[in-house]
Amino acid sequence: MTDPQALDRAACAARDTADPLAPLREQFDLPAGVNYLDGNSLGVLPRATAARVQDVVTQEWGQGLIRSWNSAGWIDLPRRVGDKIGRLVGAAPGELVVADSTSVNLFKVLSAAARIAQADDPARRVIVSERSNFPTDLYIAESVAAQHGMVLELHDIDAIPARLASGAGSDVAVLMLTQVNYRSGRMADMAAVTAQAHAAGALMLWDLAHSAGAVPVDLNGANADFAVGCGYKYLNGGPGAPAFCWAHPRHAERFWQPLSGWMGHAAPFVFEPGYRPAPGMQRYLCGTPPVIGASALECGVDAMLAAEPLGGMAALRTKSVALSELFIALVRQHLAGSGLTIHTPLDAAQRGSQVSLGVPADGSIDGYAVMQALIARGVIGDYRAGDGTAAEPHLLRFGFTPLYTRFVDVFDAIQALAEVLARGEWREARFMAKAAVT
Amino acid sequence: MTDPQALDRAACAARDTADPLAPLREQFDLPAGVNYLDGNSLGVLPRATAARVQDVVTQEWGQGLIRSWNSAGWIDLPRRVGDKIGRLVGAAPGELVVADSTSVNLFKVLSAAARIAQADDPARRVIVSERSNFPTDLYIAESVAAQHGMVLELHDIDAIPARLASGAGSDVAVLMLTQVNYRSGRMADMAAVTAQAHAAGALMLWDLAHSAGAVPVDLNGANADFAVGCGYKYLNGGPGAPAFCWAHPRHAERFWQPLSGWMGHAAPFVFEPGYRPAPGMQRYLCGTPPVIGASALECGVDAMLAAEPLGGMAALRTKSVALSELFIALVRQHLAGSGLTIHTPLDAAQRGSQVSLGVPADGSIDGYAVMQALIARGVIGDYRAGDGTAAEPHLLRFGFTPLYTRFVDVFDAIQALAEVLARGEWREARFMAKAAVT
């Protein structure tokens, strides 16, 4: 923060002018008249993607047909794009593969973790996670736990250290957390929490859905055990893009994962009747790779890797923190007394790349309608319902994606939000359709 | 066969001219100079797909961003495209969903079948399949069997009726077959085999990878229990297109399937911590739908549904049989004495939409090199290795996709194959890269 006092639009514009990362925005096709602060739900379209997808469809598929499995490198896509994502999350080449959805990948790695834990110590029968983890993680964990005779135990995030500490964690098989909580934006210290899990003898599984491309991640540096992540949020891979999974090399070959499809076979084109898992992470592939989606994802990852000469994830993180600090400062300046509360940690070290604002527990503001009114003004964040209490409020969620979000965007968003509230615009904005996908 | 004696090119061209389905070919962008007989591995590009995918990328994603989950109907894609595929395979609206890969979907439905069988009769512990079933089906079944304390038993297809008959099948939980064998092209009678399985008290699971869009299928008419199928073969959905799965309504709600992701939850956007499966087949969804791939698949399915006013799958089947009968007749005429054998049933009722030719067991012909030489001439089929015996020969595989394959294409393919063999061209054709995806 060069000048925390200067919070007017001109000062924000000056910061954009001085921003060495500003040219990265040119890589994206952003809709006119839209201030998009929802890249934590669905990332934007890289300029390169449309042409690349068209080439995959018309040339590689249309002209090359089956020959493209070799000539266009389709068969290597899961590893090629995986290696690129690995550079963003501290995974070495060959350690990370692109495949399936985040939910399906979680099933694979959590099943492997459960098998390893059971083999090493059958008394470890508990999978621990955060109560407010993204639900699909909990649903998948519920299924994996049931299949392995384990139980899924949910805790508030602050209660987890005690659950693991000094002998209390001797029954814990796996700690499974999303590093950045999708609601609050609170970020866990990956190395510290992994060390806590290991000290208790448990395996550590990270969901990087709101981390990969958003904050620096070092899976090997943190000595994590397993990870999954999403391709369509900060990685800008497109709606429903393929996801990814990683296992520490010490685990990658210990067990089959249960989705033992032919692409994870040691010799997929020999067509043997019996399964023999491929070496390393390739065994975490299952069916035929989704070529069009994986090619689009590669464009998104490439757009992120374009930041490497400018300082890479560390530089993006610095800008991300500056954006969220600015947002918080502007909330305090313009929304004091509005009833909205800041539901995201004020300590930047505990914050991902989003800020969530809670609506008052007294129900005096309809957060859903506020977001619809903002969207009508071209400011796109999203709304996530809670139970409406002060502890778990309904949320207005704003994501900052330093590849393309500008300081003026943050300024304009707060101005719009202040006006929507001051003018009561949201009272008229209850017309729009429901539900966006986080 | 209007005139089985007339096997010259002019007669084939005349049949194309008279073919009421011939205009359907205009729906596809076929590469110049290519005679494509591998639609059973990867279907061709519909003309509508490139523009549709471009619209999804640049407009729905690029401009609409998260708003498109509602405004562009992304959230309904799995059911919308599923309903269209349902029209091709005898599934009612709402019974079939598009999701994930064939392998992943098989894991879902086979797990559900195993749970149902165990609940109804714990003594049924055997999953029976065909030894030469497509390997990924066997690998997935191996995993599901292990997870449920069951065993996977593989038999030659002709031995399966005895395995099920008169009491011998009392330990069988599920019979899992691919209706059209990927190697031999042999087609099972879905209704008869399903009845055999049911008579033995077993559930019947069909893989329609080489059936959907290739032959008429009536899942409900056959009273089948579960089915999966592939989007990128006869449905022309593009490389790695999403797949589909179906359960008979009597089973759809009996159990969760283990990949219990948020898209299969009863209320995915309420973000509850506990899993409640959605009603009906929607619980077979798992993660966020692959929007670009599913949109491309819809174009492929639409191209197939365009045959409905012309007689639909029944008319396509009539043409398919005529094409494969022509191929067989030409093999007999032009390849007698070549050493190649017809490895596909001669009875059209037992044949899918492909014919496979076995290479001599004496190793005198290198089938792989023959196919490379054919491909160099623009005739694309594929090669599938066997064990090299007369019982399981190495195969040259030719698929006939009546939406776009012409009678002259069949004629030209046989001429090319005869020349490749007569001139020994294949001896020089060992240069090309390995492996295409079935």
Short mmCIF file of N, CA, C and O in Angstrom, two decimals, chain A residues 31 36 38 43-45 50 53-54 57 61-63 65-66 69-70 74 103 107 134-136 138-139 142-143 147 182 232 236 238-240 256 258-262 265 269 271-275 286 288-291 380 384 434-437, chain B residues 31 36 38 43-45 50 53-54 57 61-63 65-67 69-70 74 103 107 134-136 138-139 142-143 147 182 232 236 238-240 256 258-262 265 269 271-275 286 288-291 384 434-437:
data_model
loop_
_atom_site.label_atom_id
_atom_site.label_comp_id
_atom_site.label_asym_id
_atom_site.label_seq_id
_atom_site.Cartn_x
_atom_site.Cartn_y
_atom_site.Cartn_z
N PRO A 31 -15.96 -8.68 -20.91
CA PRO A 31 -17.14 -8.06 -21.50
C PRO A 31 -17.17 -6.56 -21.21
O PRO A 31 -16.81 -6.13 -20.11
N TYR A 36 -15.82 -7.42 -13.21
CA TYR A 36 -16.01 -8.82 -12.83
C TYR A 36 -15.18 -9.18 -11.61
O TYR A 36 -13.96 -9.26 -11.67
N ASP A 38 -15.79 -12.04 -9.78
CA ASP A 38 -16.27 -13.38 -9.49
C ASP A 38 -15.39 -14.45 -10.13
O ASP A 38 -15.84 -15.56 -10.40
N GLY A 43 -13.63 -18.20 -13.82
CA GLY A 43 -12.67 -17.28 -14.40
C GLY A 43 -13.13 -16.75 -15.75
O GLY A 43 -14.08 -17.25 -16.35
N VAL A 44 -12.41 -15.74 -16.24
CA VAL A 44 -12.78 -15.09 -17.50
C VAL A 44 -12.09 -15.78 -18.67
O VAL A 44 -11.27 -16.68 -18.52
N LEU A 45 -12.45 -15.30 -19.87
CA LEU A 45 -11.98 -15.93 -21.11
C LEU A 45 -10.65 -15.34 -21.56
O LEU A 45 -10.59 -14.15 -21.89
N ALA A 50 -10.36 -18.89 -27.61
CA ALA A 50 -11.33 -19.13 -28.69
C ALA A 50 -10.64 -19.69 -29.92
O ALA A 50 -11.10 -20.66 -30.53
N VAL A 53 -9.39 -23.31 -29.18
CA VAL A 53 -10.49 -24.28 -29.19
C VAL A 53 -10.97 -24.52 -30.62
O VAL A 53 -11.24 -25.66 -31.02
N GLN A 54 -11.05 -23.43 -31.37
CA GLN A 54 -11.48 -23.59 -32.77
C GLN A 54 -10.50 -24.49 -33.54
O GLN A 54 -10.91 -25.33 -34.33
N VAL A 57 -11.05 -28.07 -32.53
CA VAL A 57 -12.28 -28.62 -33.10
C VAL A 57 -12.13 -28.84 -34.61
O VAL A 57 -12.36 -29.94 -35.12
N TRP A 61 -9.48 -32.24 -34.43
CA TRP A 61 -10.55 -33.23 -34.51
C TRP A 61 -11.05 -33.36 -35.96
O TRP A 61 -10.98 -34.44 -36.55
N GLY A 62 -11.52 -32.25 -36.52
CA GLY A 62 -12.19 -32.31 -37.81
C GLY A 62 -11.32 -32.89 -38.92
O GLY A 62 -11.78 -33.74 -39.70
N GLN A 63 -10.07 -32.45 -39.00
CA GLN A 63 -9.18 -32.92 -40.06
C GLN A 63 -8.33 -34.11 -39.62
O GLN A 63 -8.14 -35.06 -40.36
N LEU A 65 -8.77 -36.19 -36.98
CA LEU A 65 -9.52 -37.34 -36.48
C LEU A 65 -8.63 -38.20 -35.57
O LEU A 65 -7.85 -37.66 -34.80
N ILE A 66 -8.76 -39.50 -35.63
CA ILE A 66 -8.02 -40.30 -34.64
C ILE A 66 -6.51 -40.12 -34.72
O ILE A 66 -5.80 -40.41 -33.76
N TRP A 69 -4.58 -38.24 -31.84
CA TRP A 69 -4.14 -38.77 -30.54
C TRP A 69 -2.63 -38.75 -30.46
O TRP A 69 -2.05 -38.50 -29.41
N ASN A 70 -1.98 -38.98 -31.61
CA ASN A 70 -0.53 -38.90 -31.64
C ASN A 70 -0.06 -37.56 -32.18
O ASN A 70 0.71 -36.85 -31.55
N TRP A 74 -2.77 -35.36 -28.16
CA TRP A 74 -3.92 -35.47 -27.24
C TRP A 74 -3.62 -36.39 -26.06
O TRP A 74 -4.04 -36.13 -24.94
N SER A 103 -14.49 -33.03 -7.81
CA SER A 103 -15.16 -34.03 -6.96
C SER A 103 -14.64 -35.43 -7.24
O SER A 103 -14.37 -36.21 -6.32
N PHE A 107 -12.40 -37.95 -4.80
CA PHE A 107 -12.72 -39.35 -4.50
C PHE A 107 -11.48 -40.23 -4.68
O PHE A 107 -11.21 -41.11 -3.85
N PHE A 134 -16.27 -26.62 1.41
CA PHE A 134 -17.20 -26.64 0.29
C PHE A 134 -17.94 -27.98 0.28
O PHE A 134 -17.34 -29.04 0.37
N PRO A 135 -19.28 -27.94 0.16
CA PRO A 135 -20.05 -29.15 0.40
C PRO A 135 -19.66 -30.37 -0.41
O PRO A 135 -19.67 -31.49 0.11
N THR A 136 -19.30 -30.19 -1.68
CA THR A 136 -19.01 -31.41 -2.45
C THR A 136 -17.86 -32.18 -1.83
O THR A 136 -17.82 -33.42 -1.87
N LEU A 138 -17.32 -32.49 1.33
CA LEU A 138 -17.88 -33.24 2.46
C LEU A 138 -18.72 -34.41 1.97
O LEU A 138 -18.71 -35.49 2.57
N TYR A 139 -19.44 -34.20 0.87
CA TYR A 139 -20.26 -35.30 0.34
C TYR A 139 -19.38 -36.46 -0.13
O TYR A 139 -19.68 -37.64 0.11
N GLU A 142 -17.92 -38.19 2.85
CA GLU A 142 -18.95 -39.04 3.49
C GLU A 142 -18.99 -40.39 2.80
O GLU A 142 -19.04 -41.45 3.45
N SER A 143 -18.93 -40.38 1.49
CA SER A 143 -18.98 -41.62 0.73
C SER A 143 -17.71 -42.45 0.95
O SER A 143 -17.79 -43.66 1.19
N GLN A 147 -17.37 -46.18 2.70
CA GLN A 147 -16.81 -47.33 1.98
C GLN A 147 -15.67 -47.98 2.73
O GLN A 147 -15.38 -49.15 2.51
N TYR A 182 -14.31 -21.24 0.86
CA TYR A 182 -15.06 -20.61 -0.23
C TYR A 182 -15.99 -19.52 0.27
O TYR A 182 -16.35 -18.62 -0.49
N TYR A 232 -11.50 -24.13 -13.38
CA TYR A 232 -12.34 -23.08 -13.96
C TYR A 232 -12.46 -21.82 -13.12
O TYR A 232 -13.23 -20.94 -13.46
N ASN A 236 -8.84 -20.00 -15.02
CA ASN A 236 -9.49 -19.49 -16.23
C ASN A 236 -9.61 -20.54 -17.33
O ASN A 236 -9.42 -20.23 -18.52
N GLY A 238 -12.38 -22.24 -18.17
CA GLY A 238 -13.68 -22.36 -18.82
C GLY A 238 -14.66 -23.16 -17.98
O GLY A 238 -14.26 -23.98 -17.15
N PRO A 239 -15.96 -22.96 -18.24
CA PRO A 239 -17.00 -23.58 -17.40
C PRO A 239 -16.93 -25.11 -17.38
O PRO A 239 -17.00 -25.74 -18.42
N GLY A 240 -16.78 -25.65 -16.18
CA GLY A 240 -16.68 -27.10 -16.04
C GLY A 240 -15.38 -27.66 -16.57
O GLY A 240 -15.31 -28.83 -16.95
N TRP A 256 -3.63 -48.61 -5.82
CA TRP A 256 -4.48 -48.17 -6.91
C TRP A 256 -5.43 -47.15 -6.31
O TRP A 256 -5.82 -47.24 -5.15
N PRO A 258 -9.40 -46.12 -6.78
CA PRO A 258 -10.51 -47.02 -7.18
C PRO A 258 -11.07 -46.77 -8.57
O PRO A 258 -11.69 -47.68 -9.14
N LEU A 259 -10.87 -45.58 -9.14
CA LEU A 259 -11.38 -45.33 -10.49
C LEU A 259 -10.31 -45.79 -11.49
O LEU A 259 -9.68 -44.99 -12.19
N SER A 260 -10.13 -47.09 -11.51
CA SER A 260 -9.02 -47.71 -12.23
C SER A 260 -9.37 -47.88 -13.70
O SER A 260 -9.51 -49.00 -14.19
N GLY A 261 -9.49 -46.78 -14.41
CA GLY A 261 -9.80 -46.84 -15.83
C GLY A 261 -8.57 -47.05 -16.69
O GLY A 261 -7.44 -47.02 -16.21
N TRP A 262 -8.80 -47.22 -17.96
CA TRP A 262 -7.73 -47.65 -18.85
C TRP A 262 -6.63 -46.63 -19.03
O TRP A 262 -5.48 -46.99 -19.31
N HIS A 265 -3.85 -47.26 -16.71
CA HIS A 265 -3.22 -48.58 -16.82
C HIS A 265 -1.76 -48.43 -17.27
O HIS A 265 -1.42 -47.50 -17.99
N PHE A 269 -2.83 -49.35 -24.24
CA PHE A 269 -3.16 -49.79 -25.59
C PHE A 269 -2.81 -51.25 -25.86
O PHE A 269 -2.86 -51.72 -26.98
N PHE A 271 -4.50 -53.47 -24.12
CA PHE A 271 -5.84 -54.06 -23.94
C PHE A 271 -5.80 -55.37 -23.17
O PHE A 271 -6.37 -56.37 -23.59
N GLU A 272 -5.08 -55.38 -22.07
CA GLU A 272 -5.07 -56.55 -21.19
C GLU A 272 -6.36 -56.61 -20.39
O GLU A 272 -6.89 -55.58 -19.99
N PRO A 273 -6.81 -57.83 -20.05
CA PRO A 273 -8.04 -57.90 -19.23
C PRO A 273 -7.82 -57.51 -17.77
O PRO A 273 -8.78 -57.13 -17.10
N GLY A 274 -6.60 -57.60 -17.25
CA GLY A 274 -6.35 -57.29 -15.83
C GLY A 274 -5.72 -55.92 -15.66
O GLY A 274 -4.92 -55.47 -16.49
N TYR A 275 -6.06 -55.26 -14.55
CA TYR A 275 -5.54 -53.92 -14.31
C TYR A 275 -4.14 -53.97 -13.72
O TYR A 275 -3.89 -54.70 -12.77
N CYS A 286 -8.26 -41.81 -15.47
CA CYS A 286 -9.29 -42.86 -15.52
C CYS A 286 -9.72 -43.09 -16.97
O CYS A 286 -9.24 -43.98 -17.62
N THR A 288 -10.92 -41.59 -21.05
CA THR A 288 -10.34 -40.82 -22.14
C THR A 288 -10.30 -39.33 -21.78
O THR A 288 -11.29 -38.79 -21.31
N PRO A 289 -9.17 -38.65 -22.00
CA PRO A 289 -9.09 -37.25 -21.59
C PRO A 289 -10.05 -36.36 -22.38
O PRO A 289 -10.24 -36.55 -23.58
N PRO A 290 -10.65 -35.38 -21.70
CA PRO A 290 -11.56 -34.44 -22.37
C PRO A 290 -10.73 -33.43 -23.16
O PRO A 290 -10.32 -32.40 -22.62
N VAL A 291 -10.52 -33.71 -24.43
CA VAL A 291 -9.53 -32.97 -25.21
C VAL A 291 -9.88 -31.49 -25.35
O VAL A 291 -9.02 -30.62 -25.17
N ILE A 380 -20.12 -7.68 -10.97
CA ILE A 380 -20.47 -9.08 -10.73
C ILE A 380 -19.61 -9.66 -9.63
O ILE A 380 -18.41 -9.86 -9.77
N ARG A 384 -23.72 -15.86 -1.31
CA ARG A 384 -23.74 -17.20 -0.73
C ARG A 384 -24.53 -17.13 0.56
O ARG A 384 -24.15 -16.43 1.51
N LYS A 434 -31.90 -17.44 -10.00
CA LYS A 434 -31.13 -17.94 -8.85
C LYS A 434 -29.79 -18.56 -9.26
O LYS A 434 -29.59 -18.95 -10.39
N ALA A 435 -28.92 -18.65 -8.29
CA ALA A 435 -27.85 -19.65 -8.30
C ALA A 435 -26.75 -19.46 -9.34
O ALA A 435 -26.98 -19.51 -10.53
N ALA A 436 -25.58 -19.24 -8.87
CA ALA A 436 -24.39 -19.37 -9.71
C ALA A 436 -23.52 -20.45 -9.08
O ALA A 436 -23.74 -20.86 -7.95
N VAL A 437 -22.57 -20.92 -9.83
CA VAL A 437 -21.78 -22.05 -9.35
C VAL A 437 -20.47 -21.56 -8.75
O VAL A 437 -19.73 -20.84 -9.38
N PRO B 31 -12.78 -34.53 -43.76
CA PRO B 31 -11.55 -34.07 -44.40
C PRO B 31 -11.48 -34.53 -45.85
O PRO B 31 -11.88 -35.66 -46.17
N TYR B 36 -13.23 -42.32 -44.13
CA TYR B 36 -13.14 -42.53 -42.68
C TYR B 36 -14.03 -43.67 -42.24
O TYR B 36 -15.25 -43.55 -42.22
N ASP B 38 -13.63 -45.19 -39.15
CA ASP B 38 -13.22 -45.35 -37.76
C ASP B 38 -14.11 -44.55 -36.81
O ASP B 38 -13.69 -44.16 -35.73
N GLY B 43 -15.83 -40.36 -33.61
CA GLY B 43 -16.73 -39.86 -34.64
C GLY B 43 -16.20 -38.59 -35.29
O GLY B 43 -15.23 -37.98 -34.82
N VAL B 44 -16.84 -38.20 -36.38
CA VAL B 44 -16.39 -37.04 -37.15
C VAL B 44 -17.05 -35.76 -36.63
O VAL B 44 -17.92 -35.77 -35.76
N LEU B 45 -16.62 -34.65 -37.22
CA LEU B 45 -17.04 -33.32 -36.77
C LEU B 45 -18.33 -32.89 -37.47
O LEU B 45 -18.34 -32.69 -38.68
N ALA B 50 -18.48 -26.45 -34.67
CA ALA B 50 -17.47 -25.39 -34.51
C ALA B 50 -18.14 -24.07 -34.13
O ALA B 50 -17.68 -23.37 -33.21
N VAL B 53 -19.55 -24.33 -30.51
CA VAL B 53 -18.50 -24.25 -29.49
C VAL B 53 -17.97 -22.83 -29.41
O VAL B 53 -17.73 -22.30 -28.32
N GLN B 54 -17.80 -22.20 -30.56
CA GLN B 54 -17.32 -20.82 -30.55
C GLN B 54 -18.29 -19.91 -29.80
O GLN B 54 -17.88 -19.03 -29.04
N VAL B 57 -17.95 -20.52 -26.10
CA VAL B 57 -16.72 -19.93 -25.56
C VAL B 57 -16.81 -18.41 -25.52
O VAL B 57 -16.60 -17.78 -24.48
N TRP B 61 -19.60 -18.07 -22.25
CA TRP B 61 -18.56 -17.92 -21.24
C TRP B 61 -18.01 -16.48 -21.25
O TRP B 61 -18.09 -15.77 -20.25
N GLY B 62 -17.48 -16.07 -22.39
CA GLY B 62 -16.74 -14.80 -22.44
C GLY B 62 -17.59 -13.61 -22.03
O GLY B 62 -17.14 -12.76 -21.25
N GLN B 63 -18.80 -13.53 -22.55
CA GLN B 63 -19.67 -12.38 -22.25
C GLN B 63 -20.59 -12.66 -21.06
O GLN B 63 -20.78 -11.80 -20.22
N LEU B 65 -20.36 -15.05 -18.69
CA LEU B 65 -19.68 -15.44 -17.45
C LEU B 65 -20.64 -16.21 -16.53
O LEU B 65 -21.41 -17.01 -17.02
N ILE B 66 -20.56 -16.00 -15.23
CA ILE B 66 -21.39 -16.86 -14.36
C ILE B 66 -22.88 -16.74 -14.62
O ILE B 66 -23.64 -17.65 -14.26
N ARG B 67 -23.31 -15.65 -15.25
CA ARG B 67 -24.74 -15.51 -15.51
C ARG B 67 -25.26 -16.62 -16.41
O ARG B 67 -26.45 -16.93 -16.43
N TRP B 69 -24.84 -19.74 -16.24
CA TRP B 69 -25.37 -20.95 -15.59
C TRP B 69 -26.88 -20.97 -15.67
O TRP B 69 -27.48 -22.03 -15.85
N ASN B 70 -27.47 -19.78 -15.60
CA ASN B 70 -28.92 -19.71 -15.76
C ASN B 70 -29.32 -19.29 -17.17
O ASN B 70 -30.08 -19.97 -17.84
N TRP B 74 -26.70 -23.68 -18.76
CA TRP B 74 -25.61 -24.62 -18.50
C TRP B 74 -26.01 -25.66 -17.45
O TRP B 74 -25.63 -26.83 -17.56
N SER B 103 -15.84 -44.63 -18.18
CA SER B 103 -15.26 -45.39 -17.06
C SER B 103 -15.83 -44.92 -15.73
O SER B 103 -16.17 -45.74 -14.87
N PHE B 107 -18.29 -46.95 -13.06
CA PHE B 107 -18.04 -47.10 -11.63
C PHE B 107 -19.30 -46.77 -10.82
O PHE B 107 -19.64 -47.48 -9.87
N PHE B 134 -14.24 -54.60 -23.38
CA PHE B 134 -13.26 -53.52 -23.45
C PHE B 134 -12.58 -53.38 -22.09
O PHE B 134 -13.24 -53.33 -21.05
N PRO B 135 -11.23 -53.32 -22.10
CA PRO B 135 -10.51 -53.46 -20.83
C PRO B 135 -10.92 -52.48 -19.73
O PRO B 135 -10.99 -52.87 -18.57
N THR B 136 -11.24 -51.24 -20.06
CA THR B 136 -11.55 -50.32 -18.96
C THR B 136 -12.75 -50.79 -18.17
O THR B 136 -12.84 -50.60 -16.96
N LEU B 138 -13.43 -53.88 -17.54
CA LEU B 138 -12.95 -54.94 -16.64
C LEU B 138 -12.14 -54.34 -15.49
O LEU B 138 -12.23 -54.81 -14.35
N TYR B 139 -11.35 -53.30 -15.79
CA TYR B 139 -10.55 -52.68 -14.72
C TYR B 139 -11.45 -52.04 -13.67
O TYR B 139 -11.22 -52.15 -12.46
N GLU B 142 -13.12 -54.75 -11.67
CA GLU B 142 -12.16 -55.33 -10.71
C GLU B 142 -12.15 -54.47 -9.43
O GLU B 142 -12.16 -55.00 -8.31
N SER B 143 -12.16 -53.17 -9.61
CA SER B 143 -12.13 -52.26 -8.46
C SER B 143 -13.43 -52.33 -7.68
O SER B 143 -13.43 -52.43 -6.44
N GLN B 147 -14.00 -53.63 -3.79
CA GLN B 147 -14.58 -52.76 -2.77
C GLN B 147 -15.79 -53.36 -2.09
O GLN B 147 -16.11 -53.00 -0.97
N TYR B 182 -15.98 -54.61 -28.86
CA TYR B 182 -15.15 -53.63 -29.59
C TYR B 182 -14.20 -54.29 -30.57
O TYR B 182 -13.78 -53.67 -31.53
N TYR B 232 -18.22 -40.01 -27.77
CA TYR B 232 -17.31 -39.58 -28.85
C TYR B 232 -17.18 -40.59 -29.99
O TYR B 232 -16.38 -40.37 -30.88
N ASN B 236 -20.61 -38.78 -32.19
CA ASN B 236 -19.90 -37.65 -32.80
C ASN B 236 -19.78 -36.43 -31.88
O ASN B 236 -19.90 -35.29 -32.31
N GLY B 238 -17.05 -35.52 -30.15
CA GLY B 238 -15.72 -34.92 -30.06
C GLY B 238 -14.82 -35.69 -29.12
O GLY B 238 -15.28 -36.41 -28.24
N PRO B 239 -13.50 -35.51 -29.28
CA PRO B 239 -12.52 -36.31 -28.53
C PRO B 239 -12.66 -36.15 -27.02
O PRO B 239 -12.56 -35.04 -26.50
N GLY B 240 -12.88 -37.27 -26.35
CA GLY B 240 -13.05 -37.22 -24.90
C GLY B 240 -14.36 -36.58 -24.47
O GLY B 240 -14.47 -36.09 -23.34
N TRP B 256 -27.43 -44.32 -3.00
CA TRP B 256 -26.50 -43.33 -3.52
C TRP B 256 -25.55 -44.07 -4.42
O TRP B 256 -25.21 -45.22 -4.19
N PRO B 258 -21.50 -43.90 -5.30
CA PRO B 258 -20.42 -43.45 -4.42
C PRO B 258 -19.78 -42.12 -4.80
O PRO B 258 -19.17 -41.48 -3.93
N LEU B 259 -19.89 -41.69 -6.04
CA LEU B 259 -19.33 -40.39 -6.43
C LEU B 259 -20.37 -39.32 -6.15
O LEU B 259 -20.93 -38.68 -7.04
N SER B 260 -20.60 -39.12 -4.86
CA SER B 260 -21.71 -38.29 -4.38
C SER B 260 -21.31 -36.82 -4.36
O SER B 260 -21.19 -36.21 -3.32
N GLY B 261 -21.10 -36.27 -5.54
CA GLY B 261 -20.73 -34.85 -5.64
C GLY B 261 -21.93 -33.93 -5.57
O GLY B 261 -23.08 -34.37 -5.60
N TRP B 262 -21.63 -32.66 -5.54
CA TRP B 262 -22.69 -31.68 -5.27
C TRP B 262 -23.74 -31.58 -6.36
O TRP B 262 -24.88 -31.20 -6.08
N HIS B 265 -26.65 -33.69 -5.59
CA HIS B 265 -27.33 -33.41 -4.32
C HIS B 265 -28.75 -32.91 -4.59
O HIS B 265 -29.02 -32.30 -5.62
N PHE B 269 -27.40 -25.93 -4.41
CA PHE B 269 -27.04 -24.54 -4.12
C PHE B 269 -27.44 -24.09 -2.72
O PHE B 269 -27.35 -22.92 -2.39
N PHE B 271 -25.92 -25.63 -0.25
CA PHE B 271 -24.62 -25.79 0.40
C PHE B 271 -24.74 -26.39 1.80
O PHE B 271 -24.19 -25.88 2.77
N GLU B 272 -25.51 -27.47 1.90
CA GLU B 272 -25.61 -28.21 3.16
C GLU B 272 -24.36 -29.05 3.37
O GLU B 272 -23.82 -29.59 2.42
N PRO B 273 -23.97 -29.26 4.63
CA PRO B 273 -22.80 -30.11 4.86
C PRO B 273 -23.06 -31.60 4.64
O PRO B 273 -22.12 -32.35 4.39
N GLY B 274 -24.30 -32.06 4.73
CA GLY B 274 -24.59 -33.48 4.58
C GLY B 274 -25.19 -33.79 3.22
O GLY B 274 -25.94 -32.98 2.66
N TYR B 275 -24.86 -34.98 2.70
CA TYR B 275 -25.34 -35.35 1.37
C TYR B 275 -26.76 -35.88 1.43
O TYR B 275 -27.08 -36.73 2.24
N CYS B 286 -22.08 -35.73 -10.64
CA CYS B 286 -21.10 -35.61 -9.56
C CYS B 286 -20.59 -34.17 -9.48
O CYS B 286 -21.09 -33.38 -8.70
N THR B 288 -19.16 -30.33 -11.38
CA THR B 288 -19.67 -29.30 -12.29
C THR B 288 -19.65 -29.83 -13.73
O THR B 288 -18.66 -30.41 -14.16
N PRO B 289 -20.73 -29.63 -14.47
CA PRO B 289 -20.78 -30.21 -15.82
C PRO B 289 -19.75 -29.58 -16.75
O PRO B 289 -19.53 -28.38 -16.71
N PRO B 290 -19.14 -30.39 -17.62
CA PRO B 290 -18.17 -29.88 -18.60
C PRO B 290 -18.90 -29.18 -19.73
O PRO B 290 -19.32 -29.83 -20.70
N VAL B 291 -19.07 -27.88 -19.60
CA VAL B 291 -20.01 -27.15 -20.47
C VAL B 291 -19.59 -27.18 -21.94
O VAL B 291 -20.42 -27.44 -22.82
N ARG B 384 -6.27 -53.47 -34.01
CA ARG B 384 -6.33 -53.89 -32.62
C ARG B 384 -5.59 -55.21 -32.49
O ARG B 384 -5.99 -56.21 -33.11
N LYS B 434 2.29 -45.01 -32.98
CA LYS B 434 1.43 -46.05 -32.38
C LYS B 434 0.11 -45.49 -31.87
O LYS B 434 -0.02 -44.31 -31.62
N ALA B 435 -0.83 -46.42 -31.68
CA ALA B 435 -1.92 -46.22 -30.75
C ALA B 435 -2.96 -45.18 -31.16
O ALA B 435 -2.68 -44.00 -31.25
N ALA B 436 -4.12 -45.65 -31.40
CA ALA B 436 -5.28 -44.75 -31.45
C ALA B 436 -6.25 -45.21 -30.38
O ALA B 436 -6.10 -46.30 -29.83
N VAL B 437 -7.20 -44.37 -30.06
CA VAL B 437 -8.06 -44.66 -28.93
C VAL B 437 -9.35 -45.29 -29.42
O VAL B 437 -10.01 -44.73 -30.27
#
